[in-house]
Short mmCIF file of C-alpha atoms and ligand atoms in Angstrom, two decimals:
data_model
loop_
_atom_site.label_atom_id
_atom_site.label_comp_id
_atom_site.label_asym_id
_atom_site.label_seq_id
_atom_site.Cartn_x
_atom_site.Cartn_y
_atom_site.Cartn_z
CA UNK H 135 -13.57 -2.79 -21.88
CA UNK H 136 -11.49 -3.84 -24.82
CA UNK H 137 -9.85 -0.44 -24.86
CA UNK H 138 -8.91 -0.52 -21.33
CA UNK H 139 -7.47 -4.07 -21.61
CA UNK H 140 -5.45 -2.78 -24.47
CA UNK H 141 -4.19 0.14 -22.31
CA UNK H 142 -3.23 -2.44 -19.65
CA UNK H 143 -1.24 -4.41 -22.24
CA UNK H 144 0.53 -1.26 -23.40
CA UNK H 145 1.69 -0.72 -19.77
CA UNK H 146 2.63 -4.18 -18.49
CA UNK H 147 2.90 -6.21 -21.77
CA UNK H 148 0.50 -8.60 -23.39
CA UNK H 149 1.67 -11.68 -21.27
CA UNK H 150 0.89 -9.84 -18.07
CA UNK H 151 -2.77 -9.26 -18.70
CA UNK H 152 -5.21 -12.21 -18.19
CA UNK H 153 -8.71 -12.09 -19.62
CA UNK H 154 -9.89 -15.68 -20.42
CA UNK H 155 -12.17 -17.16 -17.89
CA UNK H 156 -9.95 -20.23 -17.44
CA UNK H 157 -6.85 -18.20 -16.90
CA UNK H 158 -8.40 -15.89 -14.44
CA UNK H 159 -10.30 -18.54 -12.42
CA UNK H 160 -7.61 -18.90 -9.80
CA UNK H 161 -7.31 -15.14 -9.20
CA UNK H 162 -11.05 -14.62 -9.00
CA UNK H 163 -11.41 -17.14 -6.04
CA UNK H 164 -10.51 -16.62 -2.47
CA UNK H 165 -8.60 -19.21 -0.28
CA UNK H 166 -11.56 -19.84 1.92
CA UNK H 167 -14.41 -17.73 0.58
CA UNK H 168 -15.35 -15.53 -2.29
CA UNK H 169 -15.62 -16.27 -6.09
CA UNK H 170 -16.65 -13.80 -8.69
CA UNK H 171 -16.17 -11.98 -12.02
CA UNK H 172 -13.42 -9.83 -13.21
CA UNK H 173 -12.74 -8.45 -16.74
CA UNK H 174 -9.04 -8.65 -16.28
CA UNK H 175 -6.13 -9.68 -14.08
CA UNK H 176 -3.19 -7.41 -14.53
CA UNK H 177 0.30 -8.13 -13.24
CA UNK H 178 2.55 -5.05 -12.90
CA UNK H 179 6.33 -5.76 -12.83
CA UNK H 180 7.40 -2.27 -11.52
CA UNK H 181 6.05 0.23 -9.01
CA UNK H 182 5.57 2.75 -11.90
CA UNK H 183 3.58 0.16 -13.84
CA UNK H 184 1.42 -0.47 -10.80
CA UNK H 185 0.77 3.40 -10.62
CA UNK H 186 -0.11 3.52 -14.48
CA UNK H 187 -2.43 0.56 -14.32
CA UNK H 188 -4.26 2.13 -11.32
CA UNK H 189 -4.56 5.32 -13.31
CA UNK H 190 -6.16 3.61 -16.24
CA UNK H 191 -8.57 1.65 -14.03
CA UNK H 192 -9.48 4.77 -11.99
CA UNK H 193 -10.06 6.79 -15.08
CA UNK H 194 -12.29 4.04 -16.63
CA UNK H 195 -14.40 3.86 -13.37
CA UNK H 196 -13.42 0.20 -12.61
CA UNK H 197 -13.79 -1.41 -9.40
CA UNK H 198 -10.19 -2.39 -8.32
CA UNK H 199 -9.23 -5.42 -6.30
CA UNK H 200 -5.67 -5.35 -4.97
CA UNK H 201 -4.38 -8.92 -4.59
CA UNK H 202 -1.00 -10.10 -3.32
CA UNK H 203 -0.39 -13.89 -2.34
CA UNK H 204 -4.29 -14.24 -1.96
CA UNK H 205 -4.16 -16.10 1.35
CA UNK H 206 -6.60 -13.69 2.98
CA UNK H 207 -9.56 -15.46 4.73
CA UNK H 208 -11.83 -12.47 5.10
CA UNK H 209 -12.94 -12.16 1.41
CA UNK H 210 -10.98 -9.00 0.52
CA UNK H 211 -8.43 -10.64 -1.81
CA UNK H 212 -10.86 -11.69 -4.66
CA UNK H 213 -14.14 -10.62 -6.19
CA UNK H 214 -17.25 -11.86 -4.67
CA UNK H 215 -20.21 -12.62 -7.06
CA UNK H 216 -20.97 -11.44 -10.56
CA UNK H 217 -23.28 -8.52 -10.06
CA UNK H 218 -20.85 -5.56 -9.61
CA UNK H 219 -22.23 -2.43 -10.98
CA UNK H 220 -18.81 -1.62 -12.66
CA UNK H 221 -16.19 -3.56 -14.49
CA UNK H 222 -13.90 -5.34 -12.02
CA UNK H 223 -10.16 -5.31 -12.40
CA UNK H 224 -7.73 -7.44 -10.25
CA UNK H 225 -4.35 -5.95 -9.77
CA UNK H 226 -2.00 -8.83 -8.69
CA UNK H 227 1.07 -7.34 -7.21
CA UNK H 228 2.94 -10.57 -6.40
CA UNK H 229 5.68 -9.79 -9.01
CA UNK H 230 6.70 -6.57 -7.37
CA UNK H 231 9.42 -8.00 -5.17
CA UNK H 232 11.96 -5.90 -3.36
CA UNK H 233 13.32 -5.60 0.09
CA UNK H 234 15.69 -3.21 1.76
CA UNK H 235 17.04 -3.55 5.20
CA UNK H 236 17.25 0.00 6.88
CA UNK H 237 19.45 1.02 9.69
CA UNK H 238 21.33 -2.34 9.84
CA UNK H 239 18.21 -4.22 9.80
CA UNK H 240 16.33 -2.51 12.56
CA UNK H 241 13.60 -1.87 10.01
CA UNK H 242 12.66 -3.20 6.64
CA UNK H 243 11.19 -1.62 3.52
CA UNK H 244 8.88 -3.88 1.65
CA UNK H 245 7.30 -3.71 -1.75
CA UNK H 246 3.86 -5.12 -2.62
CA UNK H 247 5.07 -8.70 -3.53
CA UNK H 248 7.76 -9.03 -0.79
CA UNK H 249 6.83 -12.09 1.24
CA UNK H 250 7.15 -12.63 4.95
CA UNK H 251 9.15 -15.76 4.08
CA UNK H 252 11.77 -13.65 2.24
CA UNK H 253 11.98 -11.20 5.03
CA UNK H 254 12.36 -13.94 7.58
CA UNK H 255 15.25 -15.53 5.58
CA UNK H 256 16.96 -12.22 5.10
CA UNK H 257 16.70 -11.27 8.83
CA UNK H 258 18.07 -14.68 9.91
CA UNK H 259 21.37 -13.65 8.54
CA UNK H 260 21.63 -10.80 11.07
CA UNK H 261 19.97 -12.64 13.96
CA UNK H 262 16.76 -10.75 13.80
CA UNK H 263 13.14 -11.68 13.34
CA UNK H 264 10.25 -10.01 11.42
CA UNK H 265 7.41 -8.00 12.76
CA UNK H 266 5.04 -10.88 11.80
CA UNK H 267 4.81 -14.61 11.90
CA UNK H 268 1.76 -16.16 10.32
CA UNK H 269 0.58 -19.65 9.52
CA UNK H 270 0.60 -18.50 5.88
CA UNK H 271 4.21 -17.35 5.96
CA UNK H 272 5.06 -20.77 4.64
CA UNK H 273 2.67 -20.43 1.60
CA UNK H 274 3.95 -16.98 0.56
CA UNK H 275 1.83 -14.38 2.40
CA UNK H 276 3.17 -10.84 1.76
CA UNK H 277 4.33 -8.18 4.18
CA UNK H 278 1.76 -5.62 2.76
CA UNK H 279 -1.01 -8.10 2.60
CA UNK H 280 -0.42 -8.62 6.25
CA UNK H 281 -0.36 -4.79 6.93
CA UNK H 282 -3.50 -4.32 4.86
CA UNK H 283 -5.24 -7.05 7.02
CA UNK H 284 -3.63 -6.20 10.38
CA UNK H 285 -2.73 -9.90 10.34
CA UNK H 286 -1.22 -11.70 13.25
CA UNK H 287 -1.88 -11.36 16.92
CA UNK H 288 -0.35 -14.57 18.33
CA UNK H 289 3.03 -12.67 18.86
CA UNK H 290 2.60 -11.21 22.36
CA UNK H 291 5.46 -8.75 22.13
CA UNK H 292 5.18 -7.70 18.41
CA UNK H 293 1.42 -7.45 18.00
CA UNK H 294 -0.45 -7.69 14.64
CA UNK H 295 0.89 -6.18 11.47
CA UNK H 296 0.77 -2.36 11.69
CA UNK H 297 2.75 0.61 10.47
CA UNK H 298 2.29 4.32 10.14
CA UNK H 299 4.95 4.56 7.40
CA UNK H 300 3.43 3.80 3.93
CA UNK H 301 3.46 5.00 0.29
CA UNK H 302 0.09 4.40 -1.26
CA UNK H 303 -2.37 5.66 -3.74
CA UNK H 304 -5.99 6.49 -2.98
CA UNK H 305 -8.94 7.89 -4.93
CA UNK H 306 -9.64 11.31 -3.38
CA UNK H 307 -12.99 13.11 -2.80
CA UNK H 308 -12.84 14.52 -6.44
CA UNK H 309 -12.46 11.02 -7.86
CA UNK H 310 -8.92 11.53 -8.80
CA UNK H 311 -6.05 9.11 -8.05
CA UNK H 312 -3.39 10.59 -5.80
CA UNK H 313 -0.14 9.35 -4.36
CA UNK H 314 0.27 9.80 -0.62
CA UNK H 315 3.85 9.63 0.35
CA UNK H 316 3.97 8.92 4.13
CA UNK H 317 6.92 6.50 3.97
CA UNK H 318 9.23 8.71 5.68
CA UNK H 319 11.98 8.59 3.10
CA UNK H 320 13.01 12.04 1.79
CA UNK H 321 14.56 13.27 -1.50
CA UNK H 322 12.80 10.64 -3.63
CA UNK H 323 11.45 13.40 -5.99
CA UNK H 324 8.22 15.23 -6.63
CA UNK H 325 6.11 13.33 -9.18
CA UNK H 326 4.71 9.79 -8.55
CA UNK H 327 6.91 8.48 -11.40
CA UNK H 328 10.10 10.03 -9.86
CA UNK H 329 9.22 8.80 -6.40
CA UNK H 330 8.43 5.29 -7.34
CA UNK H 331 11.45 4.93 -9.75
CA UNK H 332 14.00 6.19 -7.20
CA UNK H 333 12.36 4.07 -4.50
CA UNK H 334 12.47 0.92 -6.49
CA UNK H 335 15.99 1.57 -7.69
CA UNK H 336 17.09 1.95 -4.01
CA UNK H 337 18.27 5.53 -4.55
CA UNK H 338 18.11 6.57 -0.78
CA UNK H 339 20.30 6.00 2.28
CA UNK H 340 19.54 5.79 5.95
CA UNK H 341 20.27 9.55 6.18
CA UNK H 342 17.08 10.03 4.11
CA UNK H 343 14.95 8.34 6.67
CA UNK H 344 12.60 10.46 8.62
CA UNK H 345 11.67 9.84 12.24
CA UNK H 346 8.83 11.88 13.52
CA UNK H 347 7.26 9.82 16.33
CA UNK H 348 5.18 7.56 13.98
CA UNK H 349 5.54 3.84 14.57
CA UNK H 350 6.34 0.96 12.40
CA UNK H 351 4.81 -1.69 14.54
CA UNK H 352 2.05 -2.12 17.07
CA UNK H 353 4.34 -1.41 19.94
CA UNK H 354 1.62 -1.01 22.54
CA UNK H 355 0.16 -4.53 21.94
CA UNK H 356 2.35 -6.02 24.65
CA UNK H 357 0.72 -3.53 27.21
CA UNK H 358 -2.84 -3.71 25.85
CA UNK H 359 -3.02 -7.47 26.25
CA UNK H 360 -2.37 -7.24 29.91
CA UNK H 361 -5.74 -5.37 30.43
CA UNK H 362 -7.45 -8.60 31.86
CA UNK H 363 -10.98 -7.13 32.21
CA UNK H 364 -11.26 -5.50 28.80
CA UNK H 365 -14.55 -5.97 27.20
CA UNK H 366 -13.33 -6.37 23.80
CA UNK H 367 -10.82 -8.97 22.48
CA UNK H 368 -7.07 -7.90 22.09
CA UNK H 369 -7.25 -8.59 18.44
CA UNK H 370 -10.16 -8.58 16.08
CA UNK H 371 -10.76 -7.80 12.50
CA UNK H 372 -11.12 -4.01 11.56
CA UNK H 373 -10.26 -2.89 15.12
CA UNK H 374 -10.60 0.90 14.71
CA UNK H 375 -7.41 1.40 16.73
CA UNK H 376 -5.33 -0.46 14.19
CA UNK H 377 -6.78 1.40 11.07
CA UNK H 378 -4.26 3.85 9.81
CA UNK H 379 -3.77 4.71 6.20
CA UNK H 380 -2.55 1.43 4.58
CA UNK H 381 -2.67 -0.42 7.92
CA UNK H 382 -6.04 -2.31 8.06
CA UNK H 383 -7.07 -0.85 4.71
CA UNK H 384 -7.93 -4.27 3.32
CA UNK H 385 -7.47 -3.15 -0.26
CA UNK H 386 -9.30 0.31 0.00
CA UNK H 387 -6.06 2.02 -0.91
CA UNK H 388 -3.26 0.71 -3.24
CA UNK H 389 -0.02 0.25 -1.35
CA UNK H 390 3.43 0.59 -2.93
CA UNK H 391 5.88 0.16 -0.01
CA UNK H 392 5.91 0.06 3.81
CA UNK H 393 8.48 0.45 6.58
CA UNK H 394 8.11 -2.16 9.23
CA UNK H 395 10.11 -2.75 12.48
CA UNK H 396 12.25 -5.92 12.99
CA UNK H 397 13.05 -7.47 16.22
CA UNK H 398 16.16 -9.01 17.96
CA UNK H 399 15.87 -12.83 17.82
CA UNK H 400 15.46 -14.46 21.20
CA UNK H 401 18.77 -15.91 22.49
CA UNK H 402 17.09 -19.18 23.67
CA UNK H 403 13.91 -20.87 22.72
CA UNK H 404 11.67 -23.26 24.58
CA UNK H 405 8.34 -24.52 23.26
CA UNK H 406 5.72 -25.73 25.64
CA UNK H 407 2.84 -27.84 24.37
CA UNK H 408 -0.02 -28.01 26.84
CA UNK H 409 -3.16 -30.02 26.63
CA UNK H 410 -6.41 -30.16 28.75
CA UNK H 411 -9.97 -31.32 28.45
CA UNK H 412 -11.10 -28.33 30.46
CA UNK H 413 -10.76 -24.84 28.73
CA UNK H 414 -11.04 -23.24 32.21
CA UNK H 415 -7.55 -24.35 33.02
CA UNK H 416 -6.25 -22.23 30.11
CA UNK H 417 -8.46 -19.25 31.18
CA UNK H 418 -6.73 -19.32 34.65
CA UNK H 419 -3.35 -19.82 33.24
CA UNK H 420 -3.81 -16.98 30.67
CA UNK H 421 -4.83 -14.55 33.40
CA UNK H 422 -1.94 -15.54 35.66
CA UNK H 423 0.66 -15.14 32.85
CA UNK H 424 -0.65 -11.86 31.79
CA UNK H 425 -0.95 -10.48 35.27
CA UNK H 426 2.16 -11.72 36.94
CA UNK H 427 4.86 -12.55 34.31
CA UNK H 428 7.52 -9.86 34.00
CA UNK H 429 8.40 -11.14 30.49
CA UNK H 430 5.55 -12.41 28.32
CA UNK H 431 6.00 -15.39 26.00
CA UNK H 432 7.05 -14.70 22.43
CA UNK H 433 3.98 -16.43 21.11
CA UNK H 434 0.98 -18.22 22.22
CA UNK H 435 -1.14 -20.12 19.95
CA UNK H 436 -4.38 -22.18 20.51
CA UNK H 437 -5.47 -25.21 18.76
CA UNK H 438 -8.54 -27.21 19.39
CA UNK H 439 -8.84 -30.97 19.20
CA UNK H 440 -10.51 -30.84 15.73
CA UNK H 441 -7.34 -29.21 14.34
CA UNK H 442 -5.26 -32.15 15.29
CA UNK H 443 -7.84 -34.71 14.13
CA UNK H 444 -8.22 -32.97 10.72
CA UNK H 445 -4.37 -32.68 10.28
CA UNK H 446 -4.12 -36.43 10.80
CA UNK H 447 -6.42 -37.05 7.77
CA UNK H 448 -6.22 -34.13 5.46
CA UNK H 449 -3.76 -31.51 3.84
CA UNK H 450 -0.81 -33.87 3.71
CA UNK H 451 -0.54 -32.67 -0.01
CA UNK H 452 0.10 -29.13 1.19
CA UNK H 453 2.79 -30.29 3.83
CA UNK H 454 4.56 -32.22 1.10
CA UNK H 455 4.37 -29.47 -1.37
CA UNK H 456 5.87 -26.99 1.08
CA UNK H 457 8.64 -29.49 1.98
CA UNK H 458 9.46 -30.59 -1.60
CA UNK H 459 8.44 -27.59 -3.79
CA UNK H 460 9.24 -24.81 -1.25
CA UNK H 461 7.34 -21.72 -0.33
CA UNK H 462 8.54 -19.76 -3.30
CA UNK H 463 6.95 -22.22 -5.78
CA UNK H 464 3.57 -22.61 -3.99
CA UNK H 465 1.55 -19.73 -5.51
CA UNK H 466 2.32 -21.07 -9.06
CA UNK H 467 1.46 -24.70 -7.88
CA UNK H 468 -1.93 -23.37 -6.58
CA UNK H 469 -2.69 -21.50 -9.85
CA UNK H 470 -1.89 -24.57 -11.94
CA UNK H 471 -4.16 -26.72 -9.59
CA UNK H 472 -7.00 -24.07 -10.04
CA UNK H 473 -6.56 -24.37 -13.79
CA UNK H 474 -6.68 -28.17 -13.83
CA UNK H 475 -9.72 -27.90 -11.47
CA UNK H 476 -11.55 -25.48 -13.81
CA UNK H 477 -11.01 -27.87 -16.87
CA UNK H 478 -12.01 -30.99 -14.88
CA UNK H 479 -15.21 -29.21 -13.72
CA UNK H 480 -16.19 -28.79 -17.32
CA UNK H 481 -16.31 -32.52 -17.81
CA UNK H 482 -19.91 -33.52 -16.94
CA UNK H 483 -19.26 -37.06 -15.72
CA UNK H 484 -16.59 -36.27 -13.19
CA UNK H 485 -17.55 -35.62 -9.48
CA UNK H 486 -17.40 -31.87 -8.64
C1 LIG Y 116 -2.94 -21.49 5.73
C2 LIG Y 116 -3.15 -20.07 6.23
C3 LIG Y 116 -2.65 -19.65 7.39
C4 LIG Y 116 -2.95 -18.34 7.80
N1 LIG Y 116 -2.44 -17.87 9.06
C5 LIG Y 116 -2.69 -16.77 9.57
C6 LIG Y 116 -2.35 -16.35 10.76
O1 LIG Y 116 -1.53 -17.01 11.56
N2 LIG Y 116 -2.63 -15.02 11.24
C7 LIG Y 116 -3.45 -14.22 10.49
O2 LIG Y 116 -3.73 -13.21 11.03
N3 LIG Y 116 -3.88 -14.59 9.26
C8 LIG Y 116 -3.55 -15.75 8.83
N4 LIG Y 116 -3.96 -16.20 7.57
C9 LIG Y 116 -4.73 -15.11 6.73
C10 LIG Y 116 -3.78 -14.38 5.63
O3 LIG Y 116 -2.72 -15.30 5.31
C11 LIG Y 116 -3.28 -13.15 6.14
O4 LIG Y 116 -4.27 -12.16 6.22
C12 LIG Y 116 -2.26 -12.55 5.13
O5 LIG Y 116 -1.64 -11.38 5.78
C13 LIG Y 116 -2.72 -12.07 3.76
O6 LIG Y 116 -1.55 -11.86 2.97
P1 LIG Y 116 -1.53 -11.92 1.34
O7 LIG Y 116 -0.25 -11.59 0.82
O8 LIG Y 116 -2.01 -13.30 0.96
O9 LIG Y 116 -2.67 -10.86 1.01
P2 LIG Y 116 -4.04 -11.02 0.12
O10 LIG Y 116 -4.78 -12.19 0.65
O11 LIG Y 116 -3.60 -11.07 -1.34
O12 LIG Y 116 -4.67 -9.63 0.43
C14 LIG Y 116 -5.15 -9.25 1.81
C15 LIG Y 116 -5.80 -7.91 1.76
O13 LIG Y 116 -4.83 -6.95 1.41
C16 LIG Y 116 -5.22 -6.24 0.32
N5 LIG Y 116 -3.90 -5.99 -0.39
C17 LIG Y 116 -2.91 -6.86 -0.79
N6 LIG Y 116 -1.92 -6.16 -1.35
C18 LIG Y 116 -2.23 -4.85 -1.34
C19 LIG Y 116 -1.63 -3.72 -1.76
N7 LIG Y 116 -0.40 -3.72 -2.39
N8 LIG Y 116 -2.26 -2.53 -1.55
C20 LIG Y 116 -3.33 -2.50 -0.93
N9 LIG Y 116 -4.03 -3.65 -0.47
C21 LIG Y 116 -3.52 -4.73 -0.63
C22 LIG Y 116 -6.00 -7.10 -0.52
O14 LIG Y 116 -6.97 -6.34 -1.31
C23 LIG Y 116 -6.89 -7.92 0.68
O15 LIG Y 116 -7.85 -6.96 1.01
C24 LIG Y 116 -3.75 -17.49 7.02
C25 LIG Y 116 -4.29 -17.90 5.82
C26 LIG Y 116 -3.94 -19.20 5.37
C27 LIG Y 116 -4.52 -19.65 4.03
#
């Protein structure tokens, strides 16, 4: 492993490879579940570095965990357990920022570390909204992490995160790493290094965009949710209909960039907060809205009583951190907290 770590350091620089248990603890733990071992956490700073790191890890037969903001709740963002049959390497892509608005903002091109928060702020300037709004937008969730998880579903008209335009690497049937360029941007070059370098440098124009019938959002969702007697939910994890290359891949490929649709911001907004002690009221209301409304609401969100009660008592620290530190600084604050927890847990007399 020492050789592989050395190879990573040669690619991304010594400071961008973590190997000590205390330093990697945060990156080895999931937000809600999952904690495990990893030999190294590597932070590429360019798309070409990401490609080279992948190449070293694949050649060495490592298990690779792609990690962005690490807000995923399904266990895919971190290792789980210490009994992997191969060395585990975490590739944390949060430094790979980059956002290009395409066709006057009708679509956006996002890199692995581009956050939904950044995209939302950028689109505000042109009166548009992103394909996805998550609870975790405020704590730094990324566009590509969302696409990989098909995150979302509360937005009635925009659906969950989905695109058929992606640039990603996969390990093929022969065990070789290969770059699949389905981003729909032509003239970027032939080799992975050329393509990734030109893309990152923004060396393309709207004239290079390819449109061939593929979609950059789940544009059928608004129709599907009107099927009142469907025997499966409208949105569930690993829905086979939403698995397409990087979309829904949950880290099984390594994504470099995606094109996603953006949407016109609504001209007027009105929020309704409804409460009931009888859930059947909402079942009736839901069926009525979906069956009879010509225009569906932008978003519908459900909260149970326990959520309100819990928020009265807990998580004030997170609310204050978002307010005073801001979304941009939260991932660093979480990493610092994890380091402090790791150290404090080593002191036997302190409560765990
Ligand atoms: C407070 C909170 C609120 C949330 N609200 C919502 C919500 O409203 N709706 C919802 O659906 N989810 C929600 N989530 C879950 C989570 O935020 C989403 O799944 C989010 O999209 C994950 O993004 P991320 O950047 O944190 O990705 P990560 O958690 O880092 O990664 C998610 C998955 O994507 C893979 N991945 C990441 N980057 C790449 C890449 N470059 N290439 C290939 N694979 C990659 C990872 O391997 C992993 O499998 C919430 C979570 C929290 C903690």
